Coordinates of C-alpha atoms in Angstrom, one line a residue:
Chain A
X1 CA 40.9 148.1 214.2
X2 CA 40.5 147.5 210.5
X3 CA 37.5 149.2 208.9
X4 CA 35.0 147.2 206.8
X5 CA 35.9 149.2 203.7
X6 CA 39.2 147.3 203.4
X7 CA 37.1 144.5 202.0
X8 CA 35.6 144.1 198.6
X9 CA 31.9 144.5 198.4
X10 CA 31.5 140.7 198.0
X11 CA 33.5 140.1 201.1
X12 CA 31.4 142.7 203.1
X13 CA 28.2 140.9 202.1
X14 CA 29.8 137.5 202.2
X15 CA 28.5 136.5 198.8
X16 CA 30.3 135.0 195.9
X17 CA 30.8 137.1 192.7
X18 CA 27.9 135.3 191.0
X19 CA 25.3 136.1 193.7
X20 CA 21.9 136.8 192.3
X21 CA 19.4 139.5 193.5
X22 CA 17.6 137.4 196.2
X23 CA 20.9 136.1 197.6
X24 CA 22.2 139.7 197.7
X25 CA 19.1 141.0 199.5
X26 CA 19.4 138.3 202.1
X27 CA 23.0 138.9 202.6
X28 CA 22.5 142.7 203.0
X29 CA 19.8 142.0 205.6
X30 CA 22.1 139.7 207.5
X31 CA 25.0 142.1 207.3
X32 CA 23.0 144.9 208.6
X33 CA 21.7 142.6 211.4
X34 CA 25.1 141.6 212.4
X35 CA 26.4 145.3 212.6
X36 CA 23.3 146.7 214.4
X37 CA 24.0 148.5 217.6
X38 CA 23.0 145.8 220.0
X39 CA 23.8 142.8 217.9
X40 CA 25.6 140.1 219.8
X41 CA 28.4 139.4 217.4
X42 CA 29.7 143.0 217.3
X43 CA 28.4 144.2 220.6
X44 CA 30.7 147.0 222.1
X45 CA 33.3 146.3 219.3
X46 CA 33.0 149.7 217.7
X47 CA 32.7 153.3 218.5
X48 CA 29.6 155.1 217.1
X49 CA 31.7 156.5 214.3
X50 CA 33.2 153.1 213.4
X51 CA 29.8 151.4 213.5
X52 CA 28.2 154.0 211.3
X53 CA 31.2 153.7 208.9
X54 CA 30.6 149.9 208.8
X55 CA 27.0 150.5 208.0
X56 CA 27.9 152.8 205.2
X57 CA 30.3 150.3 203.8
X58 CA 27.5 147.6 203.8
X59 CA 25.1 150.0 202.2
X60 CA 27.6 151.0 199.5
X61 CA 28.3 147.4 198.9
X62 CA 24.7 146.4 198.5
X63 CA 23.7 149.3 196.3
X64 CA 26.7 148.9 194.1
X65 CA 26.3 145.1 193.6
X66 CA 22.5 145.4 193.2
X67 CA 22.6 147.6 190.3
X68 CA 23.9 145.8 187.1
X69 CA 25.8 148.7 185.7
X70 CA 27.5 149.7 188.9
X71 CA 28.2 146.1 189.5
X72 CA 30.0 145.6 186.2
X73 CA 31.9 148.7 186.6
X74 CA 33.0 147.6 190.0
X75 CA 34.0 144.2 188.8
X76 CA 36.1 145.8 186.1
X77 CA 37.8 147.9 188.7
X78 CA 38.5 144.9 190.8
X79 CA 40.0 143.0 187.9
X80 CA 42.3 145.8 187.0
X81 CA 43.4 146.0 190.6
X82 CA 44.0 142.3 190.6
X83 CA 46.2 142.6 187.4
X84 CA 48.3 145.2 189.0
X85 CA 48.7 142.8 191.9
X86 CA 49.9 140.1 189.5
X87 CA 52.6 142.2 188.2
X88 CA 54.3 142.3 191.5
X89 CA 52.9 145.3 193.2
X90 CA 51.1 144.7 196.5
X91 CA 47.8 146.4 196.4
X92 CA 46.7 146.8 200.0
X93 CA 43.7 144.5 200.6
X94 CA 42.3 143.2 203.8
X95 CA 45.4 141.1 204.6
X96 CA 47.7 144.0 204.3
X97 CA 45.8 146.8 205.9
X98 CA 47.4 149.5 207.9
X99 CA 48.1 148.5 211.5
X100 CA 45.9 150.9 213.3
X101 CA 44.9 151.3 217.0
X102 CA 41.9 149.7 218.5
X103 CA 39.4 152.4 217.6
X104 CA 40.6 155.2 215.6
X105 CA 40.3 153.7 212.1
X106 CA 37.8 156.0 210.5
X107 CA 39.2 159.2 212.1
X108 CA 42.8 158.6 211.4
X109 CA 42.4 157.7 207.8
X110 CA 41.0 161.0 207.1
X111 CA 43.8 163.0 208.7
X112 CA 45.8 165.0 206.1
X113 CA 49.1 163.5 205.2
X114 CA 48.6 161.0 207.9
X115 CA 51.5 158.5 207.7
X116 CA 49.2 155.9 209.3
X117 CA 49.1 153.7 206.2
X118 CA 51.1 150.5 205.7
X119 CA 54.1 150.4 203.5
X120 CA 53.2 147.3 201.7
X121 CA 56.7 145.9 201.5
X122 CA 58.2 148.9 199.9
X123 CA 60.1 150.1 202.9
X124 CA 60.3 147.0 205.1
X125 CA 63.0 146.5 207.7
X126 CA 65.9 144.9 206.0
X127 CA 67.0 141.4 207.2
X128 CA 69.3 142.9 209.9
X129 CA 66.4 144.5 211.7
X130 CA 64.1 141.6 211.5
X131 CA 62.2 141.0 214.8
X132 CA 63.2 138.1 217.0
X133 CA 62.0 134.8 215.7
X134 CA 60.6 136.5 212.6
X135 CA 61.8 136.0 209.1
X136 CA 61.1 139.1 207.1
X137 CA 59.3 137.3 204.3
X138 CA 59.8 138.4 200.8
X139 CA 56.5 140.2 200.4
X140 CA 58.5 143.0 198.9
X141 CA 57.7 143.5 195.3
X142 CA 59.8 146.6 194.9
X143 CA 63.1 145.6 193.4
X144 CA 61.9 146.6 190.0
X145 CA 60.1 149.7 191.1
X146 CA 61.4 152.7 189.1
X147 CA 64.0 150.8 186.9
X148 CA 62.4 148.8 184.1
X149 CA 58.7 149.4 183.5
X150 CA 56.4 146.5 184.3
X151 CA 54.6 144.5 181.8
X152 CA 51.3 146.2 182.5
X153 CA 52.6 149.6 181.5
X154 CA 54.2 148.4 178.4
X155 CA 51.7 149.4 175.9
X156 CA 52.5 153.0 175.4
X157 CA 56.4 152.6 175.5
X158 CA 58.9 151.8 172.9
X159 CA 59.3 148.0 172.4
X160 CA 62.8 147.9 174.0
X161 CA 61.1 148.6 177.4
X162 CA 58.6 145.7 177.3
X163 CA 60.8 142.9 178.1
X164 CA 59.7 142.5 181.6
X165 CA 61.2 142.9 185.1
X166 CA 64.7 141.4 184.4
X167 CA 65.8 143.8 181.7
X168 CA 68.4 146.5 182.2
X169 CA 67.1 150.0 181.9
X170 CA 67.2 151.5 178.4
X171 CA 69.6 154.5 178.0
X172 CA 68.4 157.2 180.3
X173 CA 67.7 159.9 177.7
X174 CA 65.5 157.6 175.5
X175 CA 63.5 156.4 178.5
X176 CA 63.1 159.9 179.8
X177 CA 61.9 161.2 176.5
X178 CA 59.4 158.3 176.0
X179 CA 58.1 159.0 179.6
X180 CA 57.7 162.6 178.9
X181 CA 55.7 161.7 175.8
X182 CA 53.5 159.4 177.7
X183 CA 53.0 162.1 180.4
X184 CA 51.9 164.6 177.8
X185 CA 49.5 162.1 176.3
X186 CA 48.0 161.4 179.7
X187 CA 47.7 164.9 180.7
X188 CA 45.8 165.7 177.6
X189 CA 43.1 163.1 178.4
X190 CA 39.7 164.3 179.6
X191 CA 39.7 161.5 182.3
X192 CA 42.8 160.3 183.9
X193 CA 42.6 156.9 185.7
X194 CA 44.8 155.7 188.5
X195 CA 46.3 153.2 186.0
X196 CA 47.2 156.1 183.7
X197 CA 49.0 157.9 186.5
X198 CA 50.9 154.7 187.5
X199 CA 52.1 154.2 183.9
X200 CA 53.5 157.7 183.9
X201 CA 55.0 157.4 187.4
X202 CA 56.8 154.1 186.4
X203 CA 57.9 155.4 183.1
X204 CA 59.5 158.3 184.8
X205 CA 61.2 156.0 187.3
X206 CA 59.6 157.6 190.4
X207 CA 59.4 155.3 193.3
X208 CA 56.7 155.2 196.0
X209 CA 59.6 155.9 198.5
X210 CA 60.4 159.0 196.5
X211 CA 56.9 160.2 196.7
X212 CA 56.8 159.5 200.4
X213 CA 60.1 161.2 201.1
X214 CA 58.9 164.5 199.4
X215 CA 55.2 164.6 200.0
X216 CA 54.6 162.3 203.1
X217 CA 52.0 160.6 201.1
X218 CA 52.1 157.0 202.2
X219 CA 52.7 154.1 199.8
X220 CA 49.4 152.6 200.3
X221 CA 47.6 155.9 199.6
X222 CA 49.4 156.1 196.2
X223 CA 48.6 152.5 195.5
X224 CA 44.9 153.1 196.2
X225 CA 44.8 156.2 194.0
X226 CA 46.6 154.3 191.3
X227 CA 44.2 151.3 191.7
X228 CA 41.1 153.6 191.5
X229 CA 40.0 152.3 194.8
X230 CA 37.7 155.2 195.1
X231 CA 35.8 153.8 198.1
X232 CA 39.1 153.8 200.3
X233 CA 40.2 157.3 199.3
X234 CA 39.9 160.2 201.8
X235 CA 37.7 163.3 201.4
X236 CA 38.0 165.3 198.1
X237 CA 39.7 168.2 199.7
X238 CA 42.7 165.8 200.9
X239 CA 42.5 163.7 197.7
X240 CA 42.9 166.8 195.5
X241 CA 45.9 167.9 197.5
X242 CA 47.5 164.5 197.3
X243 CA 46.9 164.4 193.6
X244 CA 48.5 167.8 193.1
X245 CA 51.5 166.9 195.3
X246 CA 51.8 163.6 193.4
X247 CA 51.6 165.5 190.1
X248 CA 54.3 167.9 191.1
X249 CA 56.8 165.3 191.9
X250 CA 56.2 163.8 188.4
X251 CA 56.4 167.3 186.9
X252 CA 53.1 167.2 185.3
X253 CA 50.3 169.7 185.5
X254 CA 48.8 169.3 189.0
X255 CA 45.5 171.0 188.0
X256 CA 44.9 168.7 185.0
X257 CA 45.8 165.6 187.1
X258 CA 43.3 166.4 189.8
X259 CA 40.6 167.4 187.3
X260 CA 41.2 164.4 185.1
X261 CA 41.2 162.0 188.2
X262 CA 38.0 163.4 189.5
X263 CA 36.4 163.2 186.0
X264 CA 37.5 159.5 185.8
X265 CA 35.9 158.8 189.2
X266 CA 32.7 160.6 188.3
X267 CA 32.4 158.6 185.1
X268 CA 32.8 155.3 187.0
X269 CA 30.6 156.2 189.9
X270 CA 27.0 157.4 189.7
X271 CA 26.1 160.7 191.2
X272 CA 25.2 160.8 194.9
X273 CA 27.7 158.0 195.8
Chain B
X1 CA 59.0 121.7 223.6
X2 CA 55.5 121.9 225.0
X3 CA 52.5 123.4 223.2
X4 CA 50.9 125.9 225.6
X5 CA 47.1 126.5 225.5
X6 CA 46.0 129.3 227.7
X7 CA 42.3 129.3 228.5
X8 CA 41.0 132.9 229.1
X9 CA 37.8 134.7 229.3
X10 CA 36.8 138.4 229.7
X11 CA 34.6 137.5 232.6
X12 CA 34.1 134.7 235.1
X13 CA 31.6 132.1 235.2
X14 CA 31.7 131.2 231.5
X15 CA 33.4 127.8 231.9
X16 CA 37.1 128.4 231.6
X17 CA 38.0 125.9 234.3
X18 CA 35.5 123.3 233.2
X19 CA 36.9 123.6 229.6
X20 CA 40.5 123.7 230.7
X21 CA 40.2 120.5 232.8
X22 CA 38.2 118.5 230.2
X23 CA 40.3 119.7 227.3
X24 CA 43.4 118.5 229.2
X25 CA 41.8 115.3 229.8
X26 CA 41.0 114.7 226.2
X27 CA 44.5 115.5 225.1
X28 CA 45.9 113.1 227.7
X29 CA 43.7 110.3 226.5
X30 CA 45.4 110.6 223.1
X31 CA 48.4 109.4 225.0
X32 CA 50.1 112.8 225.1
X33 CA 51.6 114.0 228.3
X34 CA 49.7 116.9 229.6
X35 CA 50.3 119.3 232.5
X36 CA 47.3 121.3 233.6
X37 CA 48.1 124.4 235.6
X38 CA 45.7 126.4 237.8
X39 CA 46.7 130.0 237.2
X40 CA 43.5 131.5 238.5
X41 CA 45.5 132.8 241.3
X42 CA 43.4 133.5 244.3
X43 CA 40.3 131.8 243.0
X44 CA 41.6 128.3 242.2
X45 CA 39.0 125.6 241.3
X46 CA 40.7 123.0 239.3
X47 CA 41.6 120.8 242.2
X48 CA 37.8 120.6 242.9
X49 CA 36.9 119.8 239.4
X50 CA 39.5 117.1 239.3
X51 CA 38.6 115.8 242.8
X52 CA 42.3 116.0 243.9
X53 CA 42.7 116.5 247.6
X54 CA 46.4 116.4 248.2
X55 CA 48.1 118.4 245.7
X56 CA 51.7 118.1 246.9
X57 CA 52.0 121.7 247.8
X58 CA 51.4 122.9 244.2
X59 CA 52.4 126.1 242.8
X60 CA 53.2 127.6 246.2
X61 CA 56.1 125.3 246.6
X62 CA 57.6 126.7 243.4
X63 CA 56.7 130.4 244.2
X64 CA 58.1 130.1 247.7
X65 CA 61.3 128.7 246.2
X66 CA 61.0 125.4 248.1
X67 CA 61.8 124.0 244.7
X68 CA 62.9 125.6 241.5
X69 CA 61.7 123.0 239.2
X70 CA 58.2 123.5 238.3
X71 CA 57.6 119.9 237.1
X72 CA 58.4 118.8 240.6
X73 CA 55.2 120.3 241.9
X74 CA 53.1 118.6 239.3
X75 CA 51.0 115.7 240.7
X76 CA 49.5 112.7 238.8
X77 CA 45.8 112.6 238.4
X78 CA 43.5 109.5 238.1
X79 CA 43.8 110.0 234.3
X80 CA 47.2 108.5 232.9
X81 CA 49.3 111.1 231.2
X82 CA 47.5 114.0 232.9
X83 CA 49.4 115.9 235.5
X84 CA 48.2 118.8 237.7
X85 CA 49.8 121.8 239.3
X86 CA 47.4 123.3 241.8
X87 CA 47.3 126.7 243.3
X88 CA 44.8 125.7 246.0
X89 CA 47.4 126.1 248.7
X90 CA 48.9 129.3 247.5
X91 CA 49.5 132.2 249.9
X92 CA 46.4 134.3 250.7
X93 CA 47.7 137.3 248.7
X94 CA 48.8 135.3 245.6
X95 CA 46.5 137.1 243.4
X96 CA 49.0 140.0 243.5
X97 CA 51.8 138.1 242.0
X98 CA 55.1 140.0 241.8
X99 CA 56.6 140.7 238.3
X100 CA 59.7 138.8 239.1
X101 CA 57.7 135.7 240.3
X102 CA 55.5 136.0 237.2
X103 CA 58.6 136.1 234.8
X104 CA 60.2 133.1 236.7
X105 CA 56.9 131.2 236.4
X106 CA 56.4 131.9 232.7
X107 CA 60.0 130.7 231.9
X108 CA 59.5 127.6 233.9
X109 CA 56.1 126.9 232.1
X110 CA 57.8 127.2 228.8
X111 CA 60.4 124.6 229.8
X112 CA 58.0 121.9 231.2
X113 CA 58.8 118.5 229.7
X114 CA 55.3 117.8 228.4
X115 CA 53.6 117.6 225.1
X116 CA 50.9 120.0 226.1
X117 CA 50.5 122.5 228.9
X118 CA 47.0 123.8 229.6
X119 CA 46.8 126.9 231.6
X120 CA 43.4 127.9 233.4
X121 CA 43.6 131.6 233.7
X122 CA 41.8 134.1 235.9
X123 CA 39.0 136.2 234.3
X124 CA 39.7 139.8 233.3
X125 CA 42.6 141.7 231.8
X126 CA 45.2 142.0 234.7
X127 CA 48.7 142.3 233.3
X128 CA 49.5 138.8 234.8
X129 CA 46.6 137.2 233.2
X130 CA 47.5 138.8 229.8
X131 CA 51.1 137.8 230.1
X132 CA 50.2 134.3 230.9
X133 CA 47.8 134.4 227.9
X134 CA 50.6 135.6 225.7
X135 CA 53.1 133.0 226.7
X136 CA 51.9 131.0 223.7
X137 CA 51.0 131.9 220.2
X138 CA 47.7 130.3 220.5
X139 CA 45.1 131.5 223.1
X140 CA 41.7 130.0 223.8
X141 CA 38.9 132.5 224.6
X142 CA 35.7 131.4 226.1
X143 CA 32.5 133.3 226.1
X144 CA 28.7 132.6 226.5
X145 CA 26.0 134.1 224.2
X146 CA 25.2 137.1 226.3
X147 CA 26.0 140.7 225.8
X148 CA 28.0 140.9 229.1
X149 CA 30.3 138.1 228.2
X150 CA 30.8 139.3 224.6
X151 CA 31.6 142.8 225.5
X152 CA 34.2 141.6 228.1
X153 CA 35.6 139.2 225.5
X154 CA 36.1 142.1 223.0
X155 CA 37.9 144.1 225.8
X156 CA 40.0 141.2 226.6
X157 CA 41.2 140.9 223.0
X158 CA 42.0 144.6 222.8
X159 CA 43.7 144.5 226.1
X160 CA 45.9 141.5 224.9
X161 CA 46.6 143.3 221.7
X162 CA 47.9 146.4 223.5
X163 CA 49.9 144.2 225.8
X164 CA 51.4 142.3 222.9
X165 CA 52.3 145.5 221.1
X166 CA 54.2 146.7 224.2
X167 CA 56.0 143.3 224.5
X168 CA 57.0 143.4 220.9
X169 CA 58.4 146.9 221.2
X170 CA 60.3 146.1 224.4
X171 CA 61.8 142.9 223.1
X172 CA 62.9 144.3 219.6
X173 CA 64.9 146.9 218.0
X174 CA 62.7 150.0 217.8
X175 CA 63.9 153.6 218.1
X176 CA 64.7 154.7 221.7
X177 CA 62.0 157.4 221.6
X178 CA 59.4 154.6 221.1
X179 CA 60.9 152.4 223.7
X180 CA 61.1 155.1 226.3
X181 CA 57.5 156.0 225.7
X182 CA 56.3 152.5 226.1
X183 CA 58.5 151.6 229.1
X184 CA 57.7 154.7 231.0
X185 CA 54.0 154.4 230.3
X186 CA 52.4 153.7 233.8
X187 CA 49.5 152.1 232.1
X188 CA 47.0 155.0 232.2
X189 CA 48.6 156.6 229.1
X190 CA 49.2 154.9 225.9
X191 CA 46.6 153.2 223.9
X192 CA 47.3 150.8 221.0
X193 CA 46.6 153.6 218.5
X194 CA 49.1 155.9 220.2
X195 CA 51.9 153.2 220.2
X196 CA 51.2 152.6 216.4
X197 CA 51.4 156.3 215.7
X198 CA 54.6 156.5 217.5
X199 CA 56.1 153.6 215.5
X200 CA 54.9 155.3 212.3
X201 CA 56.4 158.6 213.3
X202 CA 59.7 157.6 214.7
X203 CA 60.3 154.1 213.0
X204 CA 58.1 153.9 209.9
X205 CA 60.2 151.1 208.4
X206 CA 59.4 149.0 211.4
X207 CA 55.6 149.2 211.0
X208 CA 55.5 146.2 208.6
X209 CA 57.5 144.0 210.9
X210 CA 55.3 145.1 213.9
X211 CA 52.3 144.1 211.8
X212 CA 53.7 140.8 211.1
X213 CA 54.6 140.1 214.7
X214 CA 51.1 141.0 215.8
X215 CA 49.5 138.6 213.2
X216 CA 51.5 135.8 214.6
X217 CA 49.2 135.3 217.6
X218 CA 46.0 133.2 216.9
X219 CA 42.9 133.4 218.9
X220 CA 40.5 130.4 219.3
X221 CA 36.9 131.0 220.3
X222 CA 34.6 128.7 222.1
X223 CA 31.0 129.6 222.6
X224 CA 29.9 127.9 225.8
X225 CA 26.4 127.4 227.6
X226 CA 24.6 127.8 224.4
X227 CA 20.8 127.6 224.7
X228 CA 18.0 126.4 222.5
X229 CA 17.2 129.8 221.3
X230 CA 20.8 130.9 220.6
X231 CA 21.5 131.8 217.0
X232 CA 23.4 128.7 215.7
X233 CA 25.7 130.9 213.7
X234 CA 26.5 133.3 216.5
X235 CA 30.0 131.7 217.1
X236 CA 30.9 132.0 213.4
X237 CA 29.6 135.6 213.3
X238 CA 31.7 136.6 216.2
X239 CA 34.8 135.1 214.6
X240 CA 34.0 136.7 211.3
X241 CA 33.8 140.2 212.9
X242 CA 37.0 139.5 214.8
X243 CA 38.8 138.4 211.6
X244 CA 37.6 141.5 209.8
X245 CA 38.4 144.1 212.4
X246 CA 41.3 142.9 214.4
X247 CA 44.9 142.3 213.1
X248 CA 45.4 138.8 214.5
X249 CA 43.7 135.8 213.1
X250 CA 40.7 134.1 214.8
X251 CA 39.6 130.6 214.6
X252 CA 36.2 129.2 215.8
X253 CA 36.4 126.0 217.7
X254 CA 32.9 125.3 218.3
X255 CA 30.0 125.5 220.8
X256 CA 28.9 123.6 223.9
X257 CA 25.4 123.4 224.9
X258 CA 24.2 124.5 228.3
X259 CA 24.3 121.2 230.2
X260 CA 23.3 120.4 233.8
X261 CA 25.6 117.5 233.8
X262 CA 28.4 120.1 234.1
X263 CA 27.3 120.9 237.5
X264 CA 26.6 117.2 238.4
X265 CA 30.2 116.3 237.4
X266 CA 31.4 119.2 239.5
X267 CA 29.4 118.1 242.4
X268 CA 30.8 114.6 242.0
X269 CA 34.2 116.1 241.6
X270 CA 34.9 114.2 238.5
X271 CA 35.6 115.3 235.0
X272 CA 32.5 115.4 232.8
X273 CA 34.3 113.5 229.9
X274 CA 35.0 110.7 232.4
X275 CA 31.6 110.6 234.1
X276 CA 29.5 111.1 230.9
X277 CA 31.7 109.8 228.1
X278 CA 28.6 109.4 225.8
X279 CA 27.1 112.8 226.3
X280 CA 26.8 115.4 223.6
X281 CA 28.9 117.7 225.7
X282 CA 31.7 115.2 225.6
X283 CA 31.4 115.0 221.8
X284 CA 31.5 118.7 221.6
X285 CA 34.5 118.9 223.7
X286 CA 36.2 116.3 221.6
X287 CA 35.4 118.2 218.4
X288 CA 36.8 121.3 220.0
X289 CA 39.9 119.5 221.1
X290 CA 40.4 118.2 217.5
X291 CA 39.9 121.6 216.0
X292 CA 42.3 123.2 218.3
X293 CA 45.1 120.8 217.7
X294 CA 44.6 121.1 214.0
X295 CA 44.2 124.9 213.9
X296 CA 47.0 125.9 216.2
X297 CA 50.0 127.9 215.1
X298 CA 53.2 126.1 216.1
X299 CA 54.3 127.2 219.5
X300 CA 57.4 129.5 219.7
X301 CA 59.0 131.7 222.2
X302 CA 58.1 135.4 222.0

């Protein structure tokens, strides 16, 4: 079953982005009412752990949206995740959530290195393996993954690389050097965002597949990290080890990556969250 | 090829047969050829609701191989365009349909020369019920606004999901490790989560394809026997919860109020939409029929 945390805060509370305080409060009460233990619409649907996770997601949604600063930070984060989606990467949202069993959503997500995350089109079955009566639709973004950098990551790279998806890759040595330069810059930052990491990864031509092959970190986990979707990430102890493994593949300082990423998260999320 | 609408429920007594019969009648009234089949094997009621005494032998003739053409055992009803296959005269042990009979029946249902085929299923999550339910890509689920009905409805959905996962794996190219595990599972072992884990471990590239296959089944919910004090948004909330937490899409068809005329029609052995054409219940059923035919996924073979 899919957990509530796959939705945005707005979707969880069933409000529009311009919802005012009274609307939010009403929506919050209704959401809690719907997920209460003996509420009819969700009666027996969840295990205790799943229900408690759903209530947490509702609480988080309300407290984030109800605080103007946290709400604008959240809106910015959503907007940047949407921009990444527009450049062709599929960011795992509610329609592309991992196919999980009927009750283990919250437990399995936290398992270390669990491959129970969807592959978002990166590693789909090729046409020959398509299921009967199914067309494997072109949800795959990945043809440009690791060759030419995407538009979004253009800013720090030499102009020759900014021509968009259809360009040929620049001479390997130049690209490599530019990528290393970028990596050094990013590593030197106090806070390192997921978007920064993604720029480096793409500049270095490292694909999600390559990360999965070597570290068993699923595509969607990497995408969530790169999208700064903090609310969907596993516990710190696992997150840190993912970040370090990710850094090693990119041949950048694992300690700095983990520290920088956590600093970034702390600056975007208030204490006690 | 016919569009098949299976009508199921987690538990009995919620109005499956009533809805199946009246839904079929409303479709027939639109000038479409409809075959209504009583698949509540061992607990058949449709012949009573329709007031049909002589059913021409019904399903039993097909199962006993007297004829191998399923449409030959369909009888006309008082309503033009509506044909009926009864299981009133099935063998006493018919609830325990054999696997081979079930397959033969499912294949024959799919080949019926009709616009619509409406299946009245038995209650609960027996394999046969689930397999009949999964003959189509649209399944109608009926429940009433009570905890018992709702918990059984959720169980039905989960059971159908597991059954569908196993079907997809059996019918498609997955690694032999997975196929063996699923085929040799006697039913007490693998849960849906286990199967998904197996796929991710042995065949991770098929996970996306699996997910897409699962999403190609659409559930349609009817909330029946609604009372004055029932939350008017209950049906929508149930469907919201289902869409959020399950992997297949859910559609809300509407509510039907608790109506004593349902019992009156049954006692008169006439269809409610025929006996009380102006009743609110008839209007609700029409609305539901409209929504269903708009919201359905096109029928395809598994």
